[in-house]
Amino acid sequence: AAKSAGRNRFHYFTRELGVAAQQRLQQEQALKTALLNQEIYVEYQPKIDFSSDQLVGVEALVRWRRQGQVVSPAQFIPVAEESGQIIEIGRHVLRTACRDARRVLVGPLHAVPVAVNVSIRQLTDPSFVGDLQSALAESGLPGHALEIEVTESVLMQNMEAAAEVLGKIKALGVRIAIDDFGTGYSSLAYLASLPVDVLKIDKFFVDAYATHPKNMAVITAIIDLAQHLQLEVIAEGVETRTQADFLLAHGCRCMQGYYFSRPLSLPALQDYAERLNPELLTPDRQAA
Ligand code: C2E
Ligand code: MG
Ligand code: MG
Ligand code: MG
């Protein structure tokens, strides 16, 4: 009797759980084997200096090919974050990005940094700084050729914990960017105290400046803020020439978006990088 009551309760529960929650549960199950089955991989989106047309960085973006379909990170990162699987997935992305960058983005004289996105759960995990150190040591990538992107909202949620970890990351020479900047209501006093190198202007403002004059003021204010704090600034989600011209005219030279390139596979990135920055080629490949 107890058993059948349990089963009934289960049926009742799954019905109540709803379709969305069931999909989430199935996704969590599928994620467990995704790493083993090599379904998780990384693409790289170029960051361009629009005033010189040079490659100034790339952003590593995780992908999951699940039964032939690519699942968006916007969909599975929150699931992985809640289940804790983000730690293992994040470690894989970090190691892959460092290894790939060492191969195609480090030249004899200079390196183009690779940026890796890090969620709050990763940033505050006790293993994070050690993972960072191992990924660098294992790949031979210099610390200054790696950048960590943390969203503004995440930093603001956990100010003290975040500040402590950022200090340790910085001590490895790794660069720190605040992602989706402008959407998270930063305390400016707090921002000035963090060891941050780059502000990334959120796509929202890049899209909306033309339609709402107040958004234009937000973009120019962020660019000015970055200059005054001596931070680099980059705009994300640039899709048109008009947007790129506007940003450059207001002092933001670095940009990322479909106008320049979609996220690329490693071989496609290598071609792209060699075209824009031939100095990255090692002498033997320059001769070839
Ligand atoms: P994000 O870090 O702000 O990354 C930018 C997102 O905008 C990427 O979406 C990129 O493909 C997309 N994008 C770039 N240029 C354009 C453009 O011109 N137009 C439009 N419409 N979109 C553009 P993606 O790859 O789907 O990633 C979404 C978010 O998932 C990322 O936002 C980031 O927060 C998270 N994410 C991606 N990879 C990782 C990862 O390895 N670890 C963690 N923790 N989060 C990740
Ligand atoms: Mg990012
Ligand atoms: Mg972003
Ligand atoms: Mg964004």
PDB file of N, CA, C and O in Angstrom, residues 208-271:
ATOM      1  N   ALA A 208      20.081  50.021 -28.585  1.00  0.00           N
ATOM      2  CA  ALA A 208      19.002  50.957 -28.268  1.00  0.00           C
ATOM      3  C   ALA A 208      19.410  52.418 -28.383  1.00  0.00           C
ATOM      4  O   ALA A 208      18.566  53.286 -28.295  1.00  0.00           O
ATOM      5  N   TYR A 209      20.709  52.700 -28.623  1.00  0.00           N
ATOM      6  CA  TYR A 209      21.109  54.114 -28.566  1.00  0.00           C
ATOM      7  C   TYR A 209      20.398  54.942 -29.645  1.00  0.00           C
ATOM      8  O   TYR A 209      20.087  56.107 -29.434  1.00  0.00           O
ATOM      9  N   ALA A 210      20.147  54.301 -30.792  1.00  0.00           N
ATOM     10  CA  ALA A 210      19.563  55.055 -31.903  1.00  0.00           C
ATOM     11  C   ALA A 210      18.097  55.401 -31.649  1.00  0.00           C
ATOM     12  O   ALA A 210      17.619  56.454 -32.051  1.00  0.00           O
ATOM     13  N   THR A 211      17.403  54.504 -30.960  1.00  0.00           N
ATOM     14  CA  THR A 211      15.968  54.718 -30.759  1.00  0.00           C
ATOM     15  C   THR A 211      15.671  55.586 -29.539  1.00  0.00           C
ATOM     16  O   THR A 211      14.671  56.274 -29.511  1.00  0.00           O
ATOM     17  N   HIS A 212      16.527  55.516 -28.541  1.00  0.00           N
ATOM     18  CA  HIS A 212      16.283  56.306 -27.334  1.00  0.00           C
ATOM     19  C   HIS A 212      17.513  57.134 -26.997  1.00  0.00           C
ATOM     20  O   HIS A 212      18.531  56.590 -26.603  1.00  0.00           O
ATOM     21  N   PRO A 213      17.390  58.441 -27.129  1.00  0.00           N
ATOM     22  CA  PRO A 213      18.545  59.313 -26.888  1.00  0.00           C
ATOM     23  C   PRO A 213      19.169  59.090 -25.513  1.00  0.00           C
ATOM     24  O   PRO A 213      20.379  59.248 -25.351  1.00  0.00           O
ATOM     25  N   LYS A 214      18.379  58.668 -24.539  1.00  0.00           N
ATOM     26  CA  LYS A 214      18.944  58.471 -23.204  1.00  0.00           C
ATOM     27  C   LYS A 214      19.930  57.300 -23.181  1.00  0.00           C
ATOM     28  O   LYS A 214      20.872  57.309 -22.400  1.00  0.00           O
ATOM     29  N   ASN A 215      19.708  56.317 -24.030  1.00  0.00           N
ATOM     30  CA  ASN A 215      20.658  55.208 -24.111  1.00  0.00           C
ATOM     31  C   ASN A 215      21.982  55.661 -24.714  1.00  0.00           C
ATOM     32  O   ASN A 215      23.036  55.121 -24.398  1.00  0.00           O
ATOM     33  N   MET A 216      21.889  56.650 -25.595  1.00  0.00           N
ATOM     34  CA  MET A 216      23.110  57.210 -26.157  1.00  0.00           C
ATOM     35  C   MET A 216      23.941  57.828 -25.033  1.00  0.00           C
ATOM     36  O   MET A 216      25.160  57.656 -24.966  1.00  0.00           O
ATOM     37  N   ALA A 217      23.252  58.505 -24.122  1.00  0.00           N
ATOM     38  CA  ALA A 217      23.941  59.114 -22.977  1.00  0.00           C
ATOM     39  C   ALA A 217      24.569  58.029 -22.094  1.00  0.00           C
ATOM     40  O   ALA A 217      25.663  58.217 -21.561  1.00  0.00           O
ATOM     41  N   VAL A 218      23.903  56.888 -21.967  1.00  0.00           N
ATOM     42  CA  VAL A 218      24.465  55.805 -21.147  1.00  0.00           C
ATOM     43  C   VAL A 218      25.754  55.287 -21.781  1.00  0.00           C
ATOM     44  O   VAL A 218      26.764  55.117 -21.093  1.00  0.00           O
ATOM     45  N   ILE A 219      25.735  55.076 -23.089  1.00  0.00           N
ATOM     46  CA  ILE A 219      26.953  54.586 -23.768  1.00  0.00           C
ATOM     47  C   ILE A 219      28.101  55.572 -23.589  1.00  0.00           C
ATOM     48  O   ILE A 219      29.202  55.186 -23.192  1.00  0.00           O
ATOM     49  N   THR A 220      27.852  56.838 -23.864  1.00  0.00           N
ATOM     50  CA  THR A 220      28.953  57.804 -23.784  1.00  0.00           C
ATOM     51  C   THR A 220      29.416  57.944 -22.335  1.00  0.00           C
ATOM     52  O   THR A 220      30.602  58.120 -22.080  1.00  0.00           O
ATOM     53  N   ALA A 221      28.496  57.810 -21.381  1.00  0.00           N
ATOM     54  CA  ALA A 221      28.885  57.874 -19.962  1.00  0.00           C
ATOM     55  C   ALA A 221      29.776  56.692 -19.585  1.00  0.00           C
ATOM     56  O   ALA A 221      30.751  56.856 -18.843  1.00  0.00           O
ATOM     57  N   ILE A 222      29.467  55.506 -20.095  1.00  0.00           N
ATOM     58  CA  ILE A 222      30.303  54.328 -19.789  1.00  0.00           C
ATOM     59  C   ILE A 222      31.697  54.505 -20.401  1.00  0.00           C
ATOM     60  O   ILE A 222      32.711  54.205 -19.762  1.00  0.00           O
ATOM     61  N   ILE A 223      31.740  55.014 -21.634  1.00  0.00           N
ATOM     62  CA  ILE A 223      33.043  55.226 -22.280  1.00  0.00           C
ATOM     63  C   ILE A 223      33.874  56.238 -21.481  1.00  0.00           C
ATOM     64  O   ILE A 223      35.063  56.011 -21.216  1.00  0.00           O
ATOM     65  N   ASP A 224      33.227  57.318 -21.053  1.00  0.00           N
ATOM     66  CA  ASP A 224      33.932  58.331 -20.240  1.00  0.00           C
ATOM     67  C   ASP A 224      34.396  57.741 -18.909  1.00  0.00           C
ATOM     68  O   ASP A 224      35.517  57.976 -18.468  1.00  0.00           O
ATOM     69  N   LEU A 225      33.505  56.981 -18.288  1.00  0.00           N
ATOM     70  CA  LEU A 225      33.841  56.353 -17.003  1.00  0.00           C
ATOM     71  C   LEU A 225      35.086  55.483 -17.161  1.00  0.00           C
ATOM     72  O   LEU A 225      36.020  55.556 -16.353  1.00  0.00           O
ATOM     73  N   ALA A 226      35.089  54.658 -18.200  1.00  0.00           N
ATOM     74  CA  ALA A 226      36.226  53.774 -18.447  1.00  0.00           C
ATOM     75  C   ALA A 226      37.507  54.589 -18.610  1.00  0.00           C
ATOM     76  O   ALA A 226      38.543  54.259 -18.021  1.00  0.00           O
ATOM     77  N   GLN A 227      37.406  55.683 -19.381  1.00  0.00           N
ATOM     78  CA  GLN A 227      38.605  56.510 -19.597  1.00  0.00           C
ATOM     79  C   GLN A 227      39.110  57.103 -18.286  1.00  0.00           C
ATOM     80  O   GLN A 227      40.299  57.084 -18.009  1.00  0.00           O
ATOM     81  N   HIS A 228      38.167  57.589 -17.467  1.00  0.00           N
ATOM     82  CA  HIS A 228      38.574  58.217 -16.204  1.00  0.00           C
ATOM     83  C   HIS A 228      39.164  57.207 -15.229  1.00  0.00           C
ATOM     84  O   HIS A 228      40.060  57.531 -14.459  1.00  0.00           O
ATOM     85  N   LEU A 229      38.644  55.986 -15.253  1.00  0.00           N
ATOM     86  CA  LEU A 229      39.167  54.945 -14.356  1.00  0.00           C
ATOM     87  C   LEU A 229      40.357  54.226 -14.992  1.00  0.00           C
ATOM     88  O   LEU A 229      40.890  53.276 -14.424  1.00  0.00           O
ATOM     89  N   GLN A 230      40.757  54.660 -16.180  1.00  0.00           N
ATOM     90  CA  GLN A 230      41.843  54.046 -16.947  1.00  0.00           C
ATOM     91  C   GLN A 230      41.608  52.561 -17.199  1.00  0.00           C
ATOM     92  O   GLN A 230      42.494  51.720 -17.018  1.00  0.00           O
ATOM     93  N   LEU A 231      40.381  52.280 -17.599  1.00  0.00           N
ATOM     94  CA  LEU A 231      40.016  50.913 -17.976  1.00  0.00           C
ATOM     95  C   LEU A 231      39.843  50.865 -19.493  1.00  0.00           C
ATOM     96  O   LEU A 231      39.526  51.869 -20.122  1.00  0.00           O
ATOM     97  N   GLU A 232      40.025  49.667 -20.037  1.00  0.00           N
ATOM     98  CA  GLU A 232      39.699  49.482 -21.443  1.00  0.00           C
ATOM     99  C   GLU A 232      38.194  49.363 -21.557  1.00  0.00           C
ATOM    100  O   GLU A 232      37.513  48.991 -20.598  1.00  0.00           O
ATOM    101  N   VAL A 233      37.669  49.666 -22.739  1.00  0.00           N
ATOM    102  CA  VAL A 233      36.234  49.524 -22.938  1.00  0.00           C
ATOM    103  C   VAL A 233      36.006  48.834 -24.279  1.00  0.00           C
ATOM    104  O   VAL A 233      36.753  49.042 -25.237  1.00  0.00           O
ATOM    105  N   ILE A 234      35.007  47.955 -24.312  1.00  0.00           N
ATOM    106  CA  ILE A 234      34.668  47.258 -25.554  1.00  0.00           C
ATOM    107  C   ILE A 234      33.146  47.161 -25.624  1.00  0.00           C
ATOM    108  O   ILE A 234      32.488  47.005 -24.593  1.00  0.00           O
ATOM    109  N   ALA A 235      32.607  47.283 -26.831  1.00  0.00           N
ATOM    110  CA  ALA A 235      31.156  47.173 -27.013  1.00  0.00           C
ATOM    111  C   ALA A 235      30.839  45.795 -27.576  1.00  0.00           C
ATOM    112  O   ALA A 235      31.523  45.321 -28.476  1.00  0.00           O
ATOM    113  N   GLU A 236      29.807  45.146 -27.049  1.00  0.00           N
ATOM    114  CA  GLU A 236      29.443  43.818 -27.560  1.00  0.00           C
ATOM    115  C   GLU A 236      28.145  43.880 -28.357  1.00  0.00           C
ATOM    116  O   GLU A 236      27.356  44.806 -28.210  1.00  0.00           O
ATOM    117  N   GLY A 237      27.971  42.915 -29.249  1.00  0.00           N
ATOM    118  CA  GLY A 237      26.738  42.836 -30.033  1.00  0.00           C
ATOM    119  C   GLY A 237      26.636  43.887 -31.122  1.00  0.00           C
ATOM    120  O   GLY A 237      25.538  44.311 -31.483  1.00  0.00           O
ATOM    121  N   VAL A 238      27.785  44.324 -31.669  1.00  0.00           N
ATOM    122  CA  VAL A 238      27.774  45.308 -32.758  1.00  0.00           C
ATOM    123  C   VAL A 238      27.386  44.592 -34.058  1.00  0.00           C
ATOM    124  O   VAL A 238      28.060  43.655 -34.481  1.00  0.00           O
ATOM    125  N   GLU A 239      26.286  45.030 -34.649  1.00  0.00           N
ATOM    126  CA  GLU A 239      25.757  44.335 -35.832  1.00  0.00           C
ATOM    127  C   GLU A 239      25.805  45.169 -37.097  1.00  0.00           C
ATOM    128  O   GLU A 239      25.635  44.634 -38.192  1.00  0.00           O
ATOM    129  N   THR A 240      25.970  46.479 -36.964  1.00  0.00           N
ATOM    130  CA  THR A 240      25.934  47.331 -38.164  1.00  0.00           C
ATOM    131  C   THR A 240      27.115  48.297 -38.205  1.00  0.00           C
ATOM    132  O   THR A 240      27.709  48.635 -37.184  1.00  0.00           O
ATOM    133  N   ARG A 241      27.396  48.755 -39.399  1.00  0.00           N
ATOM    134  CA  ARG A 241      28.422  49.746 -39.639  1.00  0.00           C
ATOM    135  C   ARG A 241      28.084  51.050 -38.906  1.00  0.00           C
ATOM    136  O   ARG A 241      28.960  51.723 -38.353  1.00  0.00           O
ATOM    137  N   THR A 242      26.779  51.381 -38.908  1.00  0.00           N
ATOM    138  CA  THR A 242      26.324  52.606 -38.232  1.00  0.00           C
ATOM    139  C   THR A 242      26.685  52.561 -36.752  1.00  0.00           C
ATOM    140  O   THR A 242      27.171  53.549 -36.185  1.00  0.00           O
ATOM    141  N   GLN A 243      26.447  51.421 -36.118  1.00  0.00           N
ATOM    142  CA  GLN A 243      26.781  51.276 -34.692  1.00  0.00           C
ATOM    143  C   GLN A 243      28.293  51.392 -34.485  1.00  0.00           C
ATOM    144  O   GLN A 243      28.751  52.068 -33.561  1.00  0.00           O
ATOM    145  N   ALA A 244      29.056  50.739 -35.355  1.00  0.00           N
ATOM    146  CA  ALA A 244      30.515  50.764 -35.218  1.00  0.00           C
ATOM    147  C   ALA A 244      31.046  52.192 -35.372  1.00  0.00           C
ATOM    148  O   ALA A 244      31.891  52.634 -34.592  1.00  0.00           O
ATOM    149  N   ASP A 245      30.515  52.920 -36.350  1.00  0.00           N
ATOM    150  CA  ASP A 245      30.951  54.311 -36.566  1.00  0.00           C
ATOM    151  C   ASP A 245      30.605  55.184 -35.356  1.00  0.00           C
ATOM    152  O   ASP A 245      31.415  56.005 -34.924  1.00  0.00           O
ATOM    153  N   PHE A 246      29.396  54.978 -34.825  1.00  0.00           N
ATOM    154  CA  PHE A 246      28.971  55.764 -33.659  1.00  0.00           C
ATOM    155  C   PHE A 246      29.920  55.519 -32.478  1.00  0.00           C
ATOM    156  O   PHE A 246      30.386  56.449 -31.822  1.00  0.00           O
ATOM    157  N   LEU A 247      30.213  54.260 -32.215  1.00  0.00           N
ATOM    158  CA  LEU A 247      31.074  53.909 -31.078  1.00  0.00           C
ATOM    159  C   LEU A 247      32.468  54.503 -31.241  1.00  0.00           C
ATOM    160  O   LEU A 247      33.019  55.091 -30.307  1.00  0.00           O
ATOM    161  N   LEU A 248      33.014  54.359 -32.444  1.00  0.00           N
ATOM    162  CA  LEU A 248      34.362  54.876 -32.688  1.00  0.00           C
ATOM    163  C   LEU A 248      34.388  56.399 -32.513  1.00  0.00           C
ATOM    164  O   LEU A 248      35.299  56.947 -31.879  1.00  0.00           O
ATOM    165  N   ALA A 249      33.359  57.064 -33.035  1.00  0.00           N
ATOM    166  CA  ALA A 249      33.288  58.530 -32.931  1.00  0.00           C
ATOM    167  C   ALA A 249      33.238  58.976 -31.470  1.00  0.00           C
ATOM    168  O   ALA A 249      33.642  60.083 -31.139  1.00  0.00           O
ATOM    169  N   HIS A 250      32.722  58.100 -30.586  1.00  0.00           N
ATOM    170  CA  HIS A 250      32.626  58.465 -29.171  1.00  0.00           C
ATOM    171  C   HIS A 250      33.750  57.876 -28.329  1.00  0.00           C
ATOM    172  O   HIS A 250      33.676  57.845 -27.108  1.00  0.00           O
ATOM    173  N   GLY A 251      34.786  57.365 -28.976  1.00  0.00           N
ATOM    174  CA  GLY A 251      35.987  56.981 -28.244  1.00  0.00           C
ATOM    175  C   GLY A 251      36.058  55.512 -27.859  1.00  0.00           C
ATOM    176  O   GLY A 251      36.945  55.118 -27.105  1.00  0.00           O
ATOM    177  N   CYS A 252      35.130  54.688 -28.358  1.00  0.00           N
ATOM    178  CA  CYS A 252      35.205  53.239 -28.089  1.00  0.00           C
ATOM    179  C   CYS A 252      35.714  52.549 -29.351  1.00  0.00           C
ATOM    180  O   CYS A 252      34.981  52.409 -30.328  1.00  0.00           O
ATOM    181  N   ARG A 253      36.977  52.126 -29.318  1.00  0.00           N
ATOM    182  CA  ARG A 253      37.582  51.549 -30.518  1.00  0.00           C
ATOM    183  C   ARG A 253      37.370  50.038 -30.618  1.00  0.00           C
ATOM    184  O   ARG A 253      37.357  49.482 -31.705  1.00  0.00           O
ATOM    185  N   CYS A 254      37.274  49.369 -29.464  1.00  0.00           N
ATOM    186  CA  CYS A 254      37.199  47.911 -29.489  1.00  0.00           C
ATOM    187  C   CYS A 254      35.755  47.439 -29.522  1.00  0.00           C
ATOM    188  O   CYS A 254      34.902  47.949 -28.785  1.00  0.00           O
ATOM    189  N   MET A 255      35.496  46.471 -30.369  1.00  0.00           N
ATOM    190  CA  MET A 255      34.134  46.012 -30.603  1.00  0.00           C
ATOM    191  C   MET A 255      34.111  44.528 -30.918  1.00  0.00           C
ATOM    192  O   MET A 255      35.084  43.959 -31.384  1.00  0.00           O
ATOM    193  N   GLN A 256      32.916  43.988 -30.698  1.00  0.00           N
ATOM    194  CA  GLN A 256      32.697  42.561 -30.928  1.00  0.00           C
ATOM    195  C   GLN A 256      31.263  42.436 -31.404  1.00  0.00           C
ATOM    196  O   GLN A 256      30.373  43.095 -30.866  1.00  0.00           O
ATOM    197  N   GLY A 257      31.025  41.616 -32.402  1.00  0.00           N
ATOM    198  CA  GLY A 257      29.645  41.437 -32.855  1.00  0.00           C
ATOM    199  C   GLY A 257      29.587  40.869 -34.255  1.00  0.00           C
ATOM    200  O   GLY A 257      30.610  40.736 -34.933  1.00  0.00           O
ATOM    201  N   TYR A 258      28.375  40.527 -34.681  1.00  0.00           N
ATOM    202  CA  TYR A 258      28.183  39.879 -35.968  1.00  0.00           C
ATOM    203  C   TYR A 258      28.646  40.751 -37.139  1.00  0.00           C
ATOM    204  O   TYR A 258      28.951  40.240 -38.208  1.00  0.00           O
ATOM    205  N   TYR A 259      28.688  42.080 -36.943  1.00  0.00           N
ATOM    206  CA  TYR A 259      29.185  42.941 -38.024  1.00  0.00           C
ATOM    207  C   TYR A 259      30.612  42.525 -38.399  1.00  0.00           C
ATOM    208  O   TYR A 259      30.987  42.560 -39.571  1.00  0.00           O
ATOM    209  N   PHE A 260      31.384  42.114 -37.407  1.00  0.00           N
ATOM    210  CA  PHE A 260      32.777  41.709 -37.657  1.00  0.00           C
ATOM    211  C   PHE A 260      32.874  40.211 -37.889  1.00  0.00           C
ATOM    212  O   PHE A 260      33.480  39.765 -38.853  1.00  0.00           O
ATOM    213  N   SER A 261      32.307  39.442 -36.985  1.00  0.00           N
ATOM    214  CA  SER A 261      32.346  37.984 -37.139  1.00  0.00           C
ATOM    215  C   SER A 261      31.412  37.307 -36.140  1.00  0.00           C
ATOM    216  O   SER A 261      31.251  37.766 -35.016  1.00  0.00           O
ATOM    217  N   ARG A 262      30.829  36.225 -36.560  1.00  0.00           N
ATOM    218  CA  ARG A 262      30.126  35.315 -35.656  1.00  0.00           C
ATOM    219  C   ARG A 262      31.179  34.551 -34.851  1.00  0.00           C
ATOM    220  O   ARG A 262      32.348  34.542 -35.214  1.00  0.00           O
ATOM    221  N   PRO A 263      30.781  33.866 -33.797  1.00  0.00           N
ATOM    222  CA  PRO A 263      31.723  32.948 -33.139  1.00  0.00           C
ATOM    223  C   PRO A 263      32.209  31.898 -34.143  1.00  0.00           C
ATOM    224  O   PRO A 263      31.433  31.428 -34.969  1.00  0.00           O
ATOM    225  N   LEU A 264      33.516  31.566 -34.088  1.00  0.00           N
ATOM    226  CA  LEU A 264      34.152  30.714 -35.089  1.00  0.00           C
ATOM    227  C   LEU A 264      34.699  29.427 -34.476  1.00  0.00           C
ATOM    228  O   LEU A 264      35.080  29.400 -33.302  1.00  0.00           O
ATOM    229  N   SER A 265      34.804  28.402 -35.312  1.00  0.00           N
ATOM    230  CA  SER A 265      35.525  27.195 -34.911  1.00  0.00           C
ATOM    231  C   SER A 265      37.017  27.554 -34.812  1.00  0.00           C
ATOM    232  O   SER A 265      37.440  28.572 -35.369  1.00  0.00           O
ATOM    233  N   LEU A 266      37.805  26.707 -34.169  1.00  0.00           N
ATOM    234  CA  LEU A 266      39.230  27.015 -34.027  1.00  0.00           C
ATOM    235  C   LEU A 266      39.957  27.188 -35.373  1.00  0.00           C
ATOM    236  O   LEU A 266      40.680  28.159 -35.550  1.00  0.00           O
ATOM    237  N   PRO A 267      39.746  26.283 -36.354  1.00  0.00           N
ATOM    238  CA  PRO A 267      40.434  26.489 -37.644  1.00  0.00           C
ATOM    239  C   PRO A 267      40.019  27.800 -38.321  1.00  0.00           C
ATOM    240  O   PRO A 267      40.863  28.494 -38.902  1.00  0.00           O
ATOM    241  N   ALA A 268      38.739  28.140 -38.230  1.00  0.00           N
ATOM    242  CA  ALA A 268      38.276  29.398 -38.841  1.00  0.00           C
ATOM    243  C   ALA A 268      38.884  30.592 -38.112  1.00  0.00           C
ATOM    244  O   ALA A 268      39.251  31.593 -38.731  1.00  0.00           O
ATOM    245  N   LEU A 269      39.014  30.484 -36.785  1.00  0.00           N
ATOM    246  CA  LEU A 269      39.655  31.565 -36.020  1.00  0.00           C
ATOM    247  C   LEU A 269      41.109  31.718 -36.443  1.00  0.00           C
ATOM    248  O   LEU A 269      41.620  32.825 -36.584  1.00  0.00           O
ATOM    249  N   GLN A 270      41.762  30.601 -36.635  1.00  0.00           N
ATOM    250  CA  GLN A 270      43.175  30.651 -37.025  1.00  0.00           C
ATOM    251  C   GLN A 270      43.348  31.401 -38.350  1.00  0.00           C
ATOM    252  O   GLN A 270      44.209  32.273 -38.463  1.00  0.00           O
ATOM    253  N   ASP A 271      42.493  31.100 -39.336  1.00  0.00           N
ATOM    254  CA  ASP A 271      42.540  31.812 -40.618  1.00  0.00           C
ATOM    255  C   ASP A 271      42.302  33.306 -40.406  1.00  0.00           C
ATOM    256  O   ASP A 271      43.011  34.148 -40.955  1.00  0.00           O
TER     257      ASP A 271
END
